[in-house]
């Protein structure tokens, strides 16, 4: 396989993320749920926009946000309620990520950035994981506004006790606005 064919396949595989609906929203009956690509885009943009403010390289955390769910082009979009161990999920996603990144020059760098996110040991990875949750809660609030007949209370209950760290002020503001708009906690 030549380089042009590899790049073609890489771009095609990434495109599959645009047509893969996020499983958590599908399970809640959300109409026209966001795709994995849409979620990754906003996580990346928010991480980029806030990164410098919190002492991070905005390009690194932004790119980490963009690629954090890239293996889902092939691996399922598992939710915390799915019957799979953390180790099996990681193994399945790592194989997909290895396959994806093997198609491009410097794919090792992308693979290592993804692994850094998954391992969650560096301050950058922990920051992007927080942004990932924050984005999900913004999406939940938007769906509650657009589709008030859908019950997304479990998303809000499930996030109780999650440490939003540096962006806690943003999450609190989101929750306050949700309460004002809907009367929900």
Short mmCIF file of C-alpha atoms in Angstrom, two decimals:
data_model
loop_
_atom_site.label_atom_id
_atom_site.label_comp_id
_atom_site.label_asym_id
_atom_site.label_seq_id
_atom_site.Cartn_x
_atom_site.Cartn_y
_atom_site.Cartn_z
CA UNK A 1 0.00 0.00 0.00
CA UNK A 2 1.41 3.37 -0.94
CA UNK A 3 1.34 6.57 1.12
CA UNK A 4 -1.51 8.14 -0.87
CA UNK A 5 -3.67 5.07 -0.30
CA UNK A 6 -2.82 5.11 3.41
CA UNK A 7 -3.77 8.77 3.74
CA UNK A 8 -6.98 8.09 1.81
CA UNK A 9 -7.86 5.29 4.25
CA UNK A 10 -6.94 7.43 7.28
CA UNK A 11 -9.21 10.28 6.13
CA UNK A 12 -12.00 7.83 5.31
CA UNK A 13 -11.73 6.15 8.74
CA UNK A 14 -11.86 9.52 10.52
CA UNK A 15 -14.95 10.37 8.48
CA UNK A 16 -16.73 7.41 10.05
CA UNK A 17 -16.73 9.36 13.33
CA UNK A 18 -19.00 11.96 11.69
CA UNK A 19 -21.67 9.32 11.19
CA UNK A 20 -21.37 7.54 14.53
CA UNK A 21 -23.92 8.79 17.03
CA UNK A 22 -22.85 9.03 20.67
CA UNK A 23 -24.25 5.97 22.42
CA UNK A 24 -25.31 7.66 25.66
CA UNK A 25 -27.67 10.00 23.82
CA UNK A 26 -29.02 7.20 21.60
CA UNK A 27 -29.85 5.14 24.71
CA UNK A 28 -31.82 8.11 26.10
CA UNK A 29 -33.85 8.47 22.92
CA UNK A 30 -32.38 11.81 21.87
CA UNK A 31 -33.47 12.78 18.37
CA UNK A 32 -30.57 13.66 16.05
CA UNK A 33 -27.88 12.98 18.65
CA UNK A 34 -24.41 14.43 18.24
CA UNK A 35 -21.79 12.35 16.47
CA UNK A 36 -18.52 11.29 18.03
CA UNK A 37 -16.78 13.77 15.70
CA UNK A 38 -18.98 16.63 16.90
CA UNK A 39 -18.20 15.77 20.52
CA UNK A 40 -14.45 15.50 19.82
CA UNK A 41 -14.50 18.83 17.99
CA UNK A 42 -16.05 20.73 20.88
CA UNK A 43 -13.85 19.02 23.50
CA UNK A 44 -10.80 20.00 21.43
CA UNK A 45 -11.94 23.57 20.91
CA UNK A 46 -12.79 24.11 24.59
CA UNK A 47 -9.51 22.53 25.73
CA UNK A 48 -7.65 24.75 23.26
CA UNK A 49 -9.56 27.87 24.34
CA UNK A 50 -9.04 27.27 28.07
CA UNK A 51 -5.66 25.55 28.01
CA UNK A 52 -3.39 28.58 28.31
CA UNK A 53 -5.58 30.09 31.04
CA UNK A 54 -4.89 27.02 33.19
CA UNK A 55 -1.19 26.73 32.35
CA UNK A 56 -1.27 24.16 29.54
CA UNK A 57 0.01 24.16 25.98
CA UNK A 58 -3.27 24.91 24.18
CA UNK A 59 -2.17 23.02 21.06
CA UNK A 60 -1.41 19.85 23.02
CA UNK A 61 -4.61 19.81 25.07
CA UNK A 62 -6.66 20.89 22.07
CA UNK A 63 -5.31 18.07 19.92
CA UNK A 64 -5.74 15.60 22.77
CA UNK A 65 -9.40 16.62 22.92
CA UNK A 66 -9.81 16.23 19.17
CA UNK A 67 -8.41 12.70 19.13
CA UNK A 68 -9.58 11.33 22.49
CA UNK A 69 -12.42 9.26 20.98
CA UNK A 70 -10.80 8.61 17.58
CA UNK A 71 -10.68 4.81 18.11
CA UNK A 72 -14.47 4.82 17.98
CA UNK A 73 -14.24 4.94 14.20
CA UNK A 74 -13.96 1.17 14.67
CA UNK A 75 -14.46 0.36 18.38
CA UNK A 76 -17.90 0.81 19.95
CA UNK A 77 -18.76 3.98 21.85
CA UNK A 78 -18.96 2.28 25.22
CA UNK A 79 -20.79 3.96 28.06
CA UNK A 80 -20.11 3.40 31.76
CA UNK A 81 -23.20 1.18 31.82
CA UNK A 82 -21.88 -1.28 29.22
CA UNK A 83 -20.67 -4.68 30.33
CA UNK A 84 -16.96 -4.36 29.54
CA UNK A 85 -13.93 -4.10 31.78
CA UNK A 86 -11.73 -1.02 31.67
CA UNK A 87 -8.87 -3.24 30.48
CA UNK A 88 -10.86 -4.81 27.64
CA UNK A 89 -12.17 -1.41 26.53
CA UNK A 90 -8.63 0.00 26.52
CA UNK A 91 -7.28 -3.01 24.59
CA UNK A 92 -10.01 -2.79 21.95
CA UNK A 93 -9.60 0.96 21.53
CA UNK A 94 -5.81 0.73 21.49
CA UNK A 95 -5.92 -1.80 18.64
CA UNK A 96 -8.21 0.50 16.66
CA UNK A 97 -5.98 3.49 17.38
CA UNK A 98 -2.85 1.56 16.36
CA UNK A 99 -4.53 0.60 13.09
CA UNK A 100 -5.63 4.19 12.44
CA UNK A 101 -2.29 5.82 13.24
CA UNK A 102 -0.23 3.23 11.36
CA UNK A 103 -1.58 4.74 8.14
CA UNK A 104 0.10 8.13 8.53
CA UNK A 105 3.54 9.58 8.98
CA UNK A 106 4.19 10.51 12.60
CA UNK A 107 1.21 8.40 13.64
CA UNK A 108 3.21 7.32 16.68
CA UNK A 109 2.92 10.86 18.05
CA UNK A 110 -0.87 10.73 17.74
CA UNK A 111 -0.97 7.27 19.32
CA UNK A 112 1.15 8.43 22.26
CA UNK A 113 -1.05 11.48 22.78
CA UNK A 114 -4.12 9.23 22.84
CA UNK A 115 -2.43 6.87 25.31
CA UNK A 116 -1.51 9.82 27.51
CA UNK A 117 -5.18 10.82 27.59
CA UNK A 118 -6.34 7.28 28.34
CA UNK A 119 -3.84 6.75 31.14
CA UNK A 120 -4.89 10.07 32.68
CA UNK A 121 -1.68 10.50 34.66
CA UNK A 122 -0.42 13.83 33.31
CA UNK A 123 -1.97 17.18 34.26
CA UNK A 124 -2.82 17.71 30.56
CA UNK A 125 -4.69 14.40 30.31
CA UNK A 126 -6.56 15.10 33.55
CA UNK A 127 -7.52 18.55 32.25
CA UNK A 128 -8.86 17.12 28.96
CA UNK A 129 -10.80 14.44 30.84
CA UNK A 130 -12.46 17.22 32.83
CA UNK A 131 -13.24 19.13 29.62
CA UNK A 132 -14.68 15.90 28.15
CA UNK A 133 -17.15 15.69 31.06
CA UNK A 134 -17.87 19.41 30.93
CA UNK A 135 -18.73 19.19 27.24
CA UNK A 136 -21.06 16.25 27.93
CA UNK A 137 -22.91 18.30 30.53
CA UNK A 138 -23.27 21.25 28.16
CA UNK A 139 -24.69 18.82 25.61
CA UNK A 140 -27.11 17.38 28.20
CA UNK A 141 -28.33 20.87 29.06
CA UNK A 142 -28.79 21.71 25.38
CA UNK A 143 -30.78 18.51 24.76
CA UNK A 144 -32.98 19.20 27.80
CA UNK A 145 -33.77 22.63 26.35
CA UNK A 146 -34.38 21.32 22.80
CA UNK A 147 -36.14 18.09 23.77
CA UNK A 148 -37.82 18.70 27.13
CA UNK A 149 -39.69 15.40 26.89
CA UNK A 150 -36.41 13.48 27.29
CA UNK A 151 -35.31 12.58 30.81
CA UNK A 152 -31.61 13.30 31.19
CA UNK A 153 -31.64 13.60 34.97
CA UNK A 154 -29.38 10.52 35.21
CA UNK A 155 -26.59 12.49 33.49
CA UNK A 156 -26.79 15.14 36.20
CA UNK A 157 -27.03 12.56 38.97
CA UNK A 158 -24.13 10.60 37.49
CA UNK A 159 -21.87 13.64 37.51
CA UNK A 160 -22.50 14.38 41.21
CA UNK A 161 -19.22 14.24 43.05
CA UNK A 162 -17.13 14.56 39.89
CA UNK A 163 -14.28 16.99 40.51
CA UNK A 164 -14.32 19.60 37.76
CA UNK A 165 -11.15 21.07 39.21
CA UNK A 166 -10.06 24.27 37.50
CA UNK A 167 -13.27 24.54 35.48
CA UNK A 168 -15.63 23.97 38.42
CA UNK A 169 -16.73 27.61 38.17
CA UNK A 170 -17.87 27.00 34.58
CA UNK A 171 -19.76 23.84 35.55
CA UNK A 172 -21.41 25.60 38.50
CA UNK A 173 -22.51 28.42 36.18
CA UNK A 174 -23.97 25.86 33.73
CA UNK A 175 -25.85 24.13 36.55
CA UNK A 176 -27.10 27.48 37.91
CA UNK A 177 -28.43 28.50 34.49
CA UNK A 178 -30.08 25.09 34.09
CA UNK A 179 -31.80 25.55 37.46
CA UNK A 180 -33.00 29.05 36.55
CA UNK A 181 -34.28 27.94 33.13
CA UNK A 182 -36.00 24.72 34.16
CA UNK A 183 -36.32 24.69 37.92
CA UNK A 184 -34.29 21.45 37.97
CA UNK A 185 -31.49 20.96 40.47
#
